[in-house]
Tab-separated table of C-alpha atoms and ligand atoms in Angstrom:
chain	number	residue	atom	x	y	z
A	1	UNK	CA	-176.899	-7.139	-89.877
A	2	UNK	CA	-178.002	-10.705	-91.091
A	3	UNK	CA	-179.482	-13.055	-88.094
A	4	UNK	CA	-177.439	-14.675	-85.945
A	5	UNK	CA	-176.761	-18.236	-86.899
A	6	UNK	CA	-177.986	-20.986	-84.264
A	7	UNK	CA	-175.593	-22.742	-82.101
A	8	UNK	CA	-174.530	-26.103	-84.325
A	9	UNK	CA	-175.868	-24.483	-87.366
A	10	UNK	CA	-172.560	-22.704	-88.404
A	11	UNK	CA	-170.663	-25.921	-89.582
A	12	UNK	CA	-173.516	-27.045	-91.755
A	13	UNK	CA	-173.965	-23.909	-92.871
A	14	UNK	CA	-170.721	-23.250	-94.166
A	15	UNK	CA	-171.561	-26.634	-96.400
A	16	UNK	CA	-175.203	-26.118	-97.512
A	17	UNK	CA	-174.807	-25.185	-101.158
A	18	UNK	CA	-178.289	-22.862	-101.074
A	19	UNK	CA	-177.829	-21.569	-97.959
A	20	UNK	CA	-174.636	-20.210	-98.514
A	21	UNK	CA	-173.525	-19.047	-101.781
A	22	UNK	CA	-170.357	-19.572	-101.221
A	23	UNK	CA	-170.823	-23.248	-101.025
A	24	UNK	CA	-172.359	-24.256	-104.089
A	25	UNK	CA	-169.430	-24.145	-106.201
A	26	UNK	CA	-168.134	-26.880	-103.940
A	27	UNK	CA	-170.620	-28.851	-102.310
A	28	UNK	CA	-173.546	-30.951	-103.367
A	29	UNK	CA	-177.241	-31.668	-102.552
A	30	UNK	CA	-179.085	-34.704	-103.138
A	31	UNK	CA	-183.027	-34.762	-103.549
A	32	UNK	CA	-184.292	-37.788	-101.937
A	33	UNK	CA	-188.191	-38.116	-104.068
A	34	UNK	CA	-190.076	-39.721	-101.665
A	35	UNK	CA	-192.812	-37.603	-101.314
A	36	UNK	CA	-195.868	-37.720	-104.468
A	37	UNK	CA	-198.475	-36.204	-102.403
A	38	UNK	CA	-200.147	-32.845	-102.312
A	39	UNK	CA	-202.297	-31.125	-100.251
A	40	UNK	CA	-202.518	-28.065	-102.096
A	41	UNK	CA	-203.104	-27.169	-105.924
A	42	UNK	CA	-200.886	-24.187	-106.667
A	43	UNK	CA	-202.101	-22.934	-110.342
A	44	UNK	CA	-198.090	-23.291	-111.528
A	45	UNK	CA	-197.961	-26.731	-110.690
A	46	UNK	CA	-198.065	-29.711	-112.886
A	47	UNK	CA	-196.198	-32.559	-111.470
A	48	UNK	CA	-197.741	-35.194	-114.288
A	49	UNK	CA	-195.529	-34.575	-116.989
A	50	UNK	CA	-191.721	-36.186	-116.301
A	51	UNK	CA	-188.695	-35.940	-118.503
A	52	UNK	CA	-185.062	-35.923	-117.452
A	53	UNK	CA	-183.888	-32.953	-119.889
A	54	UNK	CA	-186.327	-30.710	-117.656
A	55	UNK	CA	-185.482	-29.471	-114.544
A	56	UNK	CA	-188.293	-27.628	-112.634
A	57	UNK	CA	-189.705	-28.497	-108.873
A	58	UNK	CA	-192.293	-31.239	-109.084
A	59	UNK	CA	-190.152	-32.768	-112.035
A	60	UNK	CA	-188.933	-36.287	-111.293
A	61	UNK	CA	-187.860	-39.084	-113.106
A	62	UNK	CA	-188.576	-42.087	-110.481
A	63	UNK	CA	-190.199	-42.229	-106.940
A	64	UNK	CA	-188.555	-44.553	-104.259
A	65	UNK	CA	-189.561	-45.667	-101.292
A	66	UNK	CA	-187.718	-44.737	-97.855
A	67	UNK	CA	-185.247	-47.894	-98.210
A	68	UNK	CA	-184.436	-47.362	-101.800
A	69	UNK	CA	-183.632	-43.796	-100.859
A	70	UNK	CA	-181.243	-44.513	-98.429
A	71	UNK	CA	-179.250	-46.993	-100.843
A	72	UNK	CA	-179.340	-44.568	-103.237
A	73	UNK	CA	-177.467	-42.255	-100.685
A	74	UNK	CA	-175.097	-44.557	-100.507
A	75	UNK	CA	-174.477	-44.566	-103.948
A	76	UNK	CA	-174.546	-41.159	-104.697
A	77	UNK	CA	-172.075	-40.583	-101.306
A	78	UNK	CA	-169.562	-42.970	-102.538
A	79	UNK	CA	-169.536	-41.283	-106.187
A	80	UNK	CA	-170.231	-37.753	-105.289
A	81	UNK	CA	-167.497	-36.993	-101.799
A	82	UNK	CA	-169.108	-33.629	-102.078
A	83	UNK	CA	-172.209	-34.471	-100.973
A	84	UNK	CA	-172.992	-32.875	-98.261
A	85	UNK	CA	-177.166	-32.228	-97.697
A	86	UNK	CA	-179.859	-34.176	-98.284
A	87	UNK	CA	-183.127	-33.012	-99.140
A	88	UNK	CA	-186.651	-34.017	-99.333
A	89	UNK	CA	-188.426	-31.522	-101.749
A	90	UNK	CA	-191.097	-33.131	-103.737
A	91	UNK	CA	-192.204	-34.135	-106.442
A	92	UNK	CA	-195.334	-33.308	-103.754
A	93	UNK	CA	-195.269	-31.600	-100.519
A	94	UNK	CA	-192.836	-33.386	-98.445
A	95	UNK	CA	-194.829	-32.812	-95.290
A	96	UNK	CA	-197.665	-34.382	-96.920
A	97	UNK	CA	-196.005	-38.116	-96.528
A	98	UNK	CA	-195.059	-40.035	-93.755
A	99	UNK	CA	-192.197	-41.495	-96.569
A	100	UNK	CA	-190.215	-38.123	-95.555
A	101	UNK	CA	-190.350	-38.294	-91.634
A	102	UNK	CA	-188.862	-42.692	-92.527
A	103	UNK	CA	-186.108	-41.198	-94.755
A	104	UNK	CA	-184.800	-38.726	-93.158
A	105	UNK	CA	-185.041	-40.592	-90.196
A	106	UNK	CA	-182.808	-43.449	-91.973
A	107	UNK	CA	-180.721	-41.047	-93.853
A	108	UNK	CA	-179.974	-39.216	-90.241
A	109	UNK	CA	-178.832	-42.870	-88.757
A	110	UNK	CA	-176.610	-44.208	-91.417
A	111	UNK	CA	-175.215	-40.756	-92.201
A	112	UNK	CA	-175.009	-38.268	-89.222
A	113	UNK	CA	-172.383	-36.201	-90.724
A	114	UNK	CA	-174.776	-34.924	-93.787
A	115	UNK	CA	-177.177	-31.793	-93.412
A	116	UNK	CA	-180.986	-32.724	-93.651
A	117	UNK	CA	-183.588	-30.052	-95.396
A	118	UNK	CA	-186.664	-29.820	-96.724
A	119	UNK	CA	-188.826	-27.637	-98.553
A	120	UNK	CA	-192.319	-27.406	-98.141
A	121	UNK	CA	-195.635	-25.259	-98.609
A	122	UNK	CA	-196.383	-25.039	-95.314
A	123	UNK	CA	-199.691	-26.142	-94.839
A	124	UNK	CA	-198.795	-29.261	-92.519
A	125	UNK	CA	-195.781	-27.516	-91.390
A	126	UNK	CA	-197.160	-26.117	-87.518
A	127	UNK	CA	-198.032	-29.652	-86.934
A	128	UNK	CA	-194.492	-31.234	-87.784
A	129	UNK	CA	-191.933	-28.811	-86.012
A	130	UNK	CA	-191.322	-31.297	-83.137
A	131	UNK	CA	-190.561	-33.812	-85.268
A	132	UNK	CA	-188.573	-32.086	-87.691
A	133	UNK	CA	-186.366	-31.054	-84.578
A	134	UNK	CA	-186.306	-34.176	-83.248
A	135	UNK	CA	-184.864	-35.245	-86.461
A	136	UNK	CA	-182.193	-32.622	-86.653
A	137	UNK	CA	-183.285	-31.136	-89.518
A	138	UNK	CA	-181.693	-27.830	-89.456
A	139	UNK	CA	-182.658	-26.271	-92.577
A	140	UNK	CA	-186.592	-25.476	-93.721
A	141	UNK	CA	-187.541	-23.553	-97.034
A	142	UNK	CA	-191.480	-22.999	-97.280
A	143	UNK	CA	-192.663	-21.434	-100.510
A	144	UNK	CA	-194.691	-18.283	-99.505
A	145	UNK	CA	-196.125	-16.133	-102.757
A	146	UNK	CA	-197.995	-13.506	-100.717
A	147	UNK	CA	-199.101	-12.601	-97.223
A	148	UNK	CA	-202.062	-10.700	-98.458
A	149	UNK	CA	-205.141	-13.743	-98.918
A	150	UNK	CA	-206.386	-11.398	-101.256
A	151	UNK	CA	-203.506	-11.880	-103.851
A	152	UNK	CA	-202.756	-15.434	-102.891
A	153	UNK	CA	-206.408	-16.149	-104.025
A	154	UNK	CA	-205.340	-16.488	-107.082
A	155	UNK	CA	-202.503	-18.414	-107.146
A	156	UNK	CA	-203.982	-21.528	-105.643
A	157	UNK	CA	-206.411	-23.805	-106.908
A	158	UNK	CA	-207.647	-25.514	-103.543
A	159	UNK	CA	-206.213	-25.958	-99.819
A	160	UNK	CA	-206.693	-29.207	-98.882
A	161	UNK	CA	-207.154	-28.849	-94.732
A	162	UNK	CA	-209.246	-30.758	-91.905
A	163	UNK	CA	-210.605	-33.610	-94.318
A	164	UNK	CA	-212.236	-30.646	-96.465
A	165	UNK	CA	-211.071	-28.808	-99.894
A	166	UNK	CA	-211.034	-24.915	-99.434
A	167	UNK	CA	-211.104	-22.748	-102.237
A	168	UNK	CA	-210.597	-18.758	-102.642
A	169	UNK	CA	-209.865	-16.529	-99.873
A	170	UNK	CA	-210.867	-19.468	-97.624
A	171	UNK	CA	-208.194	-21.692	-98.789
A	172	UNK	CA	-205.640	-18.962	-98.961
A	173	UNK	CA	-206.375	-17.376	-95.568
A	174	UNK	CA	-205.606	-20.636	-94.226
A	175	UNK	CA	-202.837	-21.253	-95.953
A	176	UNK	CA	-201.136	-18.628	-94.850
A	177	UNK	CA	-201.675	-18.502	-91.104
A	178	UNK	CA	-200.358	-22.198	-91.215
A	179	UNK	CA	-197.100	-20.328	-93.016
A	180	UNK	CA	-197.024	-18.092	-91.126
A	181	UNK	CA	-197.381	-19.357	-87.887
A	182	UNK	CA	-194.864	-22.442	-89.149
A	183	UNK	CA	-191.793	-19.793	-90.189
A	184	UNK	CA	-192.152	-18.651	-86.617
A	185	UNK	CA	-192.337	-22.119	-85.129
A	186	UNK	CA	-189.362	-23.139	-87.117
A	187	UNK	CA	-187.145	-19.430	-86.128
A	188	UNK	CA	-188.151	-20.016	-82.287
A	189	UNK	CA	-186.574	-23.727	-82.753
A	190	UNK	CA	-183.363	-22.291	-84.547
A	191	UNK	CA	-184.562	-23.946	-87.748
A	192	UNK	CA	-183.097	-21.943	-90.785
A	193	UNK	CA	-185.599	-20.578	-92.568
A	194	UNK	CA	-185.657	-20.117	-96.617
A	195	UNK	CA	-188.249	-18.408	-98.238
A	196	UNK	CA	-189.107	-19.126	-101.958
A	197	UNK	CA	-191.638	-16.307	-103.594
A	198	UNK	CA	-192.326	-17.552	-106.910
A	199	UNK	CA	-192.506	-13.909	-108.977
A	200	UNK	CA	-195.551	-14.526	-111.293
A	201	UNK	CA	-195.491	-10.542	-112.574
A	202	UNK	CA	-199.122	-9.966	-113.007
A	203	UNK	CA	-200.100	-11.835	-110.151
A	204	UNK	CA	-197.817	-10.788	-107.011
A	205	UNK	CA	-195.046	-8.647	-108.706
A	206	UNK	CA	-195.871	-5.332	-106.832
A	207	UNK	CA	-196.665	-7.129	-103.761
A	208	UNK	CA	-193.584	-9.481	-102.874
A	209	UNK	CA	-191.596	-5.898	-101.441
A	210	UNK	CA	-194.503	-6.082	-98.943
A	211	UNK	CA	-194.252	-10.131	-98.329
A	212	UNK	CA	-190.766	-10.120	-97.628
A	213	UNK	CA	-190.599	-7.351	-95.102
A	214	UNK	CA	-193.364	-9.364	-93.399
A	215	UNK	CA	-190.924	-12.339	-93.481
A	216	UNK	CA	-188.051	-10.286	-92.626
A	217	UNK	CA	-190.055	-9.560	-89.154
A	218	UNK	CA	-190.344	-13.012	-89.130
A	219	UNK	CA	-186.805	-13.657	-88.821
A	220	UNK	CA	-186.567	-15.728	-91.718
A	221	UNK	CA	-182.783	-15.920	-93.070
A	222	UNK	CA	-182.734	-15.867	-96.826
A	223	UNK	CA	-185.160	-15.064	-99.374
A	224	UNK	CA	-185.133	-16.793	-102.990
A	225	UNK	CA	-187.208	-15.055	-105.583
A	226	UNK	CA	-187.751	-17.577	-108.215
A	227	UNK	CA	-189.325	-16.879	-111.848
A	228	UNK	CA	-192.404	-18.521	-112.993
A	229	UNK	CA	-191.766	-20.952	-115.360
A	230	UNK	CA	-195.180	-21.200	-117.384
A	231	UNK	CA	-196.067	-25.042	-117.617
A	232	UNK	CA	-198.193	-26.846	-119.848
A	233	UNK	CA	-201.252	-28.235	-118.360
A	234	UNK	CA	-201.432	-25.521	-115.356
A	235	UNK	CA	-203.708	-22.491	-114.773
A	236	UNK	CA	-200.668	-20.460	-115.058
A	237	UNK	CA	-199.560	-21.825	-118.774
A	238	UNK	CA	-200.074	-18.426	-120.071
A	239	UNK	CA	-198.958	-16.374	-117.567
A	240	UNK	CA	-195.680	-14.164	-118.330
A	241	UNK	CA	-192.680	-15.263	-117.005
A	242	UNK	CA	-190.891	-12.678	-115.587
A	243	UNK	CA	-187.883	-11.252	-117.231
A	244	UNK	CA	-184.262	-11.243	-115.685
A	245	UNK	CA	-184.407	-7.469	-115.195
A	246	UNK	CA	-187.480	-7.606	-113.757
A	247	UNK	CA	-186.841	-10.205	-110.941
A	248	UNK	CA	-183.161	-8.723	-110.446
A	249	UNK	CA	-184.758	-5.086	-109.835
A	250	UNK	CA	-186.904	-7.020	-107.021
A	251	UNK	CA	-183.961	-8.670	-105.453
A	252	UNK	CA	-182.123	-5.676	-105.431
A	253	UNK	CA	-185.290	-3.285	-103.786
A	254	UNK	CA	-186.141	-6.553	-101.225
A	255	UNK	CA	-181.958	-7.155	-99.915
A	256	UNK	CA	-181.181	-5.634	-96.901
A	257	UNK	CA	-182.380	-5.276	-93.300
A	258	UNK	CA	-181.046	-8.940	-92.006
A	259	UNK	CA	-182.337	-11.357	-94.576
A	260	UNK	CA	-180.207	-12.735	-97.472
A	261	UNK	CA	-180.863	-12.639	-100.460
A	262	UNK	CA	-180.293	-16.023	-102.741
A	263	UNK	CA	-178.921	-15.596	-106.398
A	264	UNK	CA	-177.889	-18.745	-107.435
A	265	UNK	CA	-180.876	-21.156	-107.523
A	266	UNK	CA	-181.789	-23.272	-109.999
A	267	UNK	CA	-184.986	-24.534	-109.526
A	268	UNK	CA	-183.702	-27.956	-109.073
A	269	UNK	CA	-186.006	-31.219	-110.213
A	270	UNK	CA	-187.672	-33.368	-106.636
A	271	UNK	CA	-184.479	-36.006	-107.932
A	272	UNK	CA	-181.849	-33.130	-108.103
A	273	UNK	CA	-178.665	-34.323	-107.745
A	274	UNK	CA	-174.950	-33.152	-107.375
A	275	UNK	CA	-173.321	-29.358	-107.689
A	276	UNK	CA	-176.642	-26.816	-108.239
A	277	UNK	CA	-174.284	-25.828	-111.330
A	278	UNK	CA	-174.637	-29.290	-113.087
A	279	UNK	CA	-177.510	-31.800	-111.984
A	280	UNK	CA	-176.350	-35.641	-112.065
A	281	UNK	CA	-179.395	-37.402	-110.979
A	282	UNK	CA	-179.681	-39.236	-114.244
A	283	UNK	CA	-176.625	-40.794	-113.747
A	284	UNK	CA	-178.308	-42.540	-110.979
A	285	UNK	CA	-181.825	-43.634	-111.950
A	286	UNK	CA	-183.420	-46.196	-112.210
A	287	UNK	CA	-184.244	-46.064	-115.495
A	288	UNK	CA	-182.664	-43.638	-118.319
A	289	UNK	CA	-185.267	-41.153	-120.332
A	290	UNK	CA	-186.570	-42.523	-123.397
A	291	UNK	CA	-187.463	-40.100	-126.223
A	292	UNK	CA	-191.587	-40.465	-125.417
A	293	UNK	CA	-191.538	-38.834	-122.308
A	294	UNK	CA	-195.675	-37.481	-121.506
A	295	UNK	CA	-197.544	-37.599	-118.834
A	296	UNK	CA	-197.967	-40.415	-116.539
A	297	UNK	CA	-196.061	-42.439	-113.762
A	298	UNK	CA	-192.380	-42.725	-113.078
A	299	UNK	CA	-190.791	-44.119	-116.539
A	300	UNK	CA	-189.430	-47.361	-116.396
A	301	UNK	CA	-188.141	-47.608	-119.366
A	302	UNK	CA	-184.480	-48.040	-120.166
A	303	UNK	CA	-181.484	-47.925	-122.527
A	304	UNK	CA	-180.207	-44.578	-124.367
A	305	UNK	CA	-182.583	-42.688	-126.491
A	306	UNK	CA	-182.127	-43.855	-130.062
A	307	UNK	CA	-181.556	-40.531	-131.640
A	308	UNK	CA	-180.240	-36.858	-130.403
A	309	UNK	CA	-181.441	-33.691	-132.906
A	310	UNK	CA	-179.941	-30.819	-132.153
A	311	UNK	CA	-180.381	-27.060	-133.023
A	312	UNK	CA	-177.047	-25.082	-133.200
A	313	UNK	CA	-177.224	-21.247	-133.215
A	314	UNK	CA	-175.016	-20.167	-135.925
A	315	UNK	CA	-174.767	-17.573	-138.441
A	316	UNK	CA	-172.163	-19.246	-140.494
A	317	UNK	CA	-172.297	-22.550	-139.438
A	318	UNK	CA	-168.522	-22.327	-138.205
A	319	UNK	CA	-169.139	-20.660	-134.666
A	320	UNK	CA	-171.989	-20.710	-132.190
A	321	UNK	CA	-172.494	-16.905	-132.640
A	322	UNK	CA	-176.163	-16.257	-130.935
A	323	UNK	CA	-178.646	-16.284	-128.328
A	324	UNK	CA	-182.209	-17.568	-128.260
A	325	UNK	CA	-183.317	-14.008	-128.629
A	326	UNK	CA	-180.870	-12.541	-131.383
A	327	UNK	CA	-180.215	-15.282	-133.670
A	328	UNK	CA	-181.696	-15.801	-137.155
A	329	UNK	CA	-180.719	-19.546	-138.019
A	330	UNK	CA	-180.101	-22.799	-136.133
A	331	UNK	CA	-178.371	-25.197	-137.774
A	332	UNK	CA	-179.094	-28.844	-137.326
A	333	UNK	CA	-177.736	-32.125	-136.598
A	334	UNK	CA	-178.605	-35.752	-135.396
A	335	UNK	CA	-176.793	-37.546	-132.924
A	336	UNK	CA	-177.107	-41.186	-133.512
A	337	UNK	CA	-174.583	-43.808	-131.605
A	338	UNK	CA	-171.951	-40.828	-130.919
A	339	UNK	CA	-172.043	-39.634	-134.792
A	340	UNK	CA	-173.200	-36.532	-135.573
A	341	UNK	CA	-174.856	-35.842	-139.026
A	342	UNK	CA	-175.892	-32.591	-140.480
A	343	UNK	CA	-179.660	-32.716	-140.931
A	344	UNK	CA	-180.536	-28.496	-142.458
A	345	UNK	CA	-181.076	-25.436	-140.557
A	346	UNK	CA	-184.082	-23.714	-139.507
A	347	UNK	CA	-184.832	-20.280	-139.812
A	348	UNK	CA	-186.104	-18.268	-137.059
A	349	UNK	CA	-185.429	-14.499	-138.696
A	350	UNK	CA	-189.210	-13.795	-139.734
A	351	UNK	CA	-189.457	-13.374	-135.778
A	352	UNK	CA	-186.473	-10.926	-135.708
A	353	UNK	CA	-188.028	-7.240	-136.027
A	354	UNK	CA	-189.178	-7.141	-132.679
A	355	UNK	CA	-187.970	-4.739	-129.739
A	356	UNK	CA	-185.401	-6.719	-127.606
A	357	UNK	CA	-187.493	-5.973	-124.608
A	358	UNK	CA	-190.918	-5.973	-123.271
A	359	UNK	CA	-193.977	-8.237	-124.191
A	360	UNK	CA	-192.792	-8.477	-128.165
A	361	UNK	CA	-189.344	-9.590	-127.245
A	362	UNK	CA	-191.323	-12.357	-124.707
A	363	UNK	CA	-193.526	-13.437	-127.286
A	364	UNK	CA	-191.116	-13.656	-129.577
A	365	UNK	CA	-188.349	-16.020	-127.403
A	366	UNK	CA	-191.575	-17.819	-127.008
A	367	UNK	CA	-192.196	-18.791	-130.745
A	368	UNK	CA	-188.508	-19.304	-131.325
A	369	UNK	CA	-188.768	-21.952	-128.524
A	370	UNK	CA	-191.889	-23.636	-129.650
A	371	UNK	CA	-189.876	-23.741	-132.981
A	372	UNK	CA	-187.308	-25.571	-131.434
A	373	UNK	CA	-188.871	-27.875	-128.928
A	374	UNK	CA	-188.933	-31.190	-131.147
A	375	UNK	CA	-184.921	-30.741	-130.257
A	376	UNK	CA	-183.410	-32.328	-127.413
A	377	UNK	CA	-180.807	-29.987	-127.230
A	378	UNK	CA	-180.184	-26.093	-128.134
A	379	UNK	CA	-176.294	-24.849	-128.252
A	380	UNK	CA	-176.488	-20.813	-127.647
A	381	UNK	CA	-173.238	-18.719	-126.894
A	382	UNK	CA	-175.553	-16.892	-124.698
A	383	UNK	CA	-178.932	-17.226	-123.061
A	384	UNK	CA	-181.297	-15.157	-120.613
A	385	UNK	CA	-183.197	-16.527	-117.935
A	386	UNK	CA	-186.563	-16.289	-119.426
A	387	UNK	CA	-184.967	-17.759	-122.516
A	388	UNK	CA	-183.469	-20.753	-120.551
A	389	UNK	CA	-186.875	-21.664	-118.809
A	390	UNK	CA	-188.734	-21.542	-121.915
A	391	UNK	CA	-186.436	-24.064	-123.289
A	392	UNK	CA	-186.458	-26.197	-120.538
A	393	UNK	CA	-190.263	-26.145	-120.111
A	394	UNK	CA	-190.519	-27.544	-123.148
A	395	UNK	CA	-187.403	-30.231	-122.263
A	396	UNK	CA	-185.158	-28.979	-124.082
A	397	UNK	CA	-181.326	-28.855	-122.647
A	398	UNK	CA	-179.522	-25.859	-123.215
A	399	UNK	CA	-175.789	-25.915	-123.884
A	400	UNK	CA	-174.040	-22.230	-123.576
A	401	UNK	CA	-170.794	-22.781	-125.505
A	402	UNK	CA	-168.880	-19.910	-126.934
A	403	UNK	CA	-166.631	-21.444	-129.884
A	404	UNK	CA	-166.560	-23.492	-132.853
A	405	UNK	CA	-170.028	-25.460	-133.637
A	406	UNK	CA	-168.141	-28.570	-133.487
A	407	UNK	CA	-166.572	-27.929	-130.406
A	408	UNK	CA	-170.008	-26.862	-129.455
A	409	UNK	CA	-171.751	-30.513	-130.624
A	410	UNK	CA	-168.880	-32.447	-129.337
A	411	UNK	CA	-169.371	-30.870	-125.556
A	412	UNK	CA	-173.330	-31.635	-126.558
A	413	UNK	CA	-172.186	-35.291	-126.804
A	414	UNK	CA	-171.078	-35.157	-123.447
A	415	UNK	CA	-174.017	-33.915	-121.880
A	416	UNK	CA	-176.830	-35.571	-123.420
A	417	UNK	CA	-174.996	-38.669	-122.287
A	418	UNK	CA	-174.188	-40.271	-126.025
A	419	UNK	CA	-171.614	-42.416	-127.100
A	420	UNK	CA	-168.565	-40.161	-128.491
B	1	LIG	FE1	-182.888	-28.847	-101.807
B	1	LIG	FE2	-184.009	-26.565	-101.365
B	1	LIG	FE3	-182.712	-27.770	-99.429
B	1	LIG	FE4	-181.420	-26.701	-101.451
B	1	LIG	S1	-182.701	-26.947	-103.376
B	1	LIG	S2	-184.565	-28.492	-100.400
B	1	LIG	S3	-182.637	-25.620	-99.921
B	1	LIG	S4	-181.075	-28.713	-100.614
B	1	LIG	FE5	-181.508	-24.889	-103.726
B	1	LIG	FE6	-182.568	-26.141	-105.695
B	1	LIG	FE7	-182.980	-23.571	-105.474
B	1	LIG	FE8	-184.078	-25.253	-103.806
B	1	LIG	S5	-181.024	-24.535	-105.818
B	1	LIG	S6	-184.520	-25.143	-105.910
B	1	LIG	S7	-182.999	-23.378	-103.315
B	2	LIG	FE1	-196.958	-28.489	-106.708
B	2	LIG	FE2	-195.468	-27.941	-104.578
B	2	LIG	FE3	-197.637	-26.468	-105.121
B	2	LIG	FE4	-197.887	-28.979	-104.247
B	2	LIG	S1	-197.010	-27.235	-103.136
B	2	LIG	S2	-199.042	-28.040	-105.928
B	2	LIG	S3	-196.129	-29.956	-105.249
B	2	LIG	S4	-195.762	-26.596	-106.347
């Protein structure tokens, strides 16, 4: 039996599109960015490098202050009816800055009727449960990897705690009581509680069964297993990503005995906004993505990018006929003000006599996608998880279209924002 829901919980619940599966086909979130510091170093982590065709926690395209966040609610509400939770999840630990506790606070004023979350590490979140009540924040997610310091060593950098950097088992024994001791804070307030493991294989792949029985004791209420997405510029860069069998196998083994278990995330950017299907937040920046994103502060630059390539997976250059992982030529094109021109193809069979599973079959999505990261966009009739971060790691939108290839570049058109 899952846990009972908290009195005044159940209406928001039935809204919250991560919450409740059943939602998210209908109902939107918005990620309010409002929040650039950190007070931990996890080794997966990199929150310097900013693009709006990648979509991974920490990513953001602007950062606003309290008051520009709630106008940008109001925005977003009048354009987006569905709207119904608001979120502060980043691009640092939202806990970390006062900027959350103002927002919300505003957000919660002007708009009573929308759901307030936030996701957090943890560390500061013991000391912040009254307020987070007092603010009628309902739903919490705190990203737990282990509950053994001994494994959780090694997935953070440095705990930053009582004026003092802690490193090791230190830093991750204290860490964790402060999770800890936060989840239970948050169940004995009826705060919903989400917990996000982050499945780095090598690291805590054989451990998370034990973690989330732990949290399951807990009384957390849904648990989101969420791949690693190896990121430039991080300890974790080359760490293997786990594949989609690997994590499902997990999410089967750890269901059951009164937690949920989440499906459907998608590892939304700090700016995330709209249906978790189809993120709209650059719709409503500030400023558009210009073609040099790198690292550095929120872009302000502006105006469309002056020129799309994209990579087409195509056998006969008629129909979009592959994968990342089982085709052997991309065809490509440029998109320049809404016309698109052939440009050549690119070959990526000398990488094709590989096993379709195991390390090979990883290394070998891996080249194709380092092949085809100078695109902005990749059209696939099919794509795996693994394959999908990999691409988008390296900012590089994926379109899954199963039809003609210029059916395939005119729905590219659309979602890369061009003029048709
Ligand atoms: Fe945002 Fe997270 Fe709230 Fe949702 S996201 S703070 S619970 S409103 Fe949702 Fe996005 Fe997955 Fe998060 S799909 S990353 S689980
Ligand atoms: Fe990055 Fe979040 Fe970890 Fe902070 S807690 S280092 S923002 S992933």
């Amino acid at each position: 039996m899952t846990r009972e829901i908290p009195p005044g919980l159940q209406q928001a619940l039935d809204s919250h599109p991560c919450y409740n599966e059943k939602a998210h086909r209908n109902f939107a979130r918005m990620h309010l960015p409002v929040a650039p510091r950190c007070n931990i170093q996890c080794n997966y982590c990199n929150r310097r490098y900013d693009c709006s065709n990648e979509s991974r926690p920490g990513v953001t395209s602007e950062l606003l202050s309290p008051q520009e966040a709630l106008e940008k609610v109001k925005t977003v509400k009048e354009r987006i009816p569905e709207l119904s939770v608001v979120a502060v999840a980043g691009p640092g630990d939202p806990l970390a800055n006062e900027e959350t506790f103002t927002a919300m606070r505003m957000v919660k004023e002007a708009f009573p009727e929308l759901t307030l979350c936030l996701s957090t590490n943890g560390l500061m979140l013991p000391d912040s449960l009254d307020r987070i009540k007092g603010l009628g924040i309902g739903f919490v997610t705190v990203t737990i990897n282990a509950v053994d310091p001994d494994v959780s060593k090694k997935i953070y950098e440095f705990v930053s705690f009582d004026g003092k950097n802690h490193r090791g088992r230190e830093a991750a024994e204290i860490l964790l009581q402060r999770q800890l001791e936060g989840i239970k804070g948050c169940v004995d307030r009826d705060i919903l509680v989400k917990a996000n493991m982050v499945l780095i294989p090598e690291i805590n792949g054989e451990h998370i069964p034990e973690a989330v029985e732990r949290l399951k004791e807990l009384g957390v209420y849904i648990i989101n297993i969420l791949p690693l997405i190896p990121v430039e510029g991080t300890a974790f860069a080359e760490q293997r990503a786990p594949t989609a069998m690997e994590r499902k196998e997990l999410q089967d083994r750890c269901s059951g005995g009164g937690v949920k278990m989440m499906r459907h995330c998608k590892q939304c950017r700090a700016d995330a906004i709209g249906l978790l299907e189809k993120d709209r937040s650059a719709e409503f920046d500030k400023a558009a993505c210009g073609s040099s994103c790198g690292p550095g502060e929120a872009k302000q630059v502006s105006g469309p990018p002056p020129c799309h390539s994209v990579a087409v997976a195509s056998d006969d250059g008629v129909n979009v006929d592959g994968g990342l992982g089982n085709s052997a030529l991309f065809h490509l094109f440029e998109i320049k003000d809404g016309e698109v021109l052939p440009s050549g193809s690119t070959e990526v069979n000398q990488y094709m006599d590989v096993p379709l599973v195991g390390e090979a079959h990883r290394r070998r999505l891996e080249l194709v996608a380092d092949q085809l990261s100078e695109h902005a966009a990749v059209v696939v009739s099919e794509i795996g998880h693994l394959g999908e971060a990999m691409m988008k790691a390296r900012g590089v939108k994926v379109i899954v279209h199963r039809g003609t290839v210029d059916d395939g570049l005119r729905t590219t058109l659309e979602e890369l924002g061009a003029d048709a």
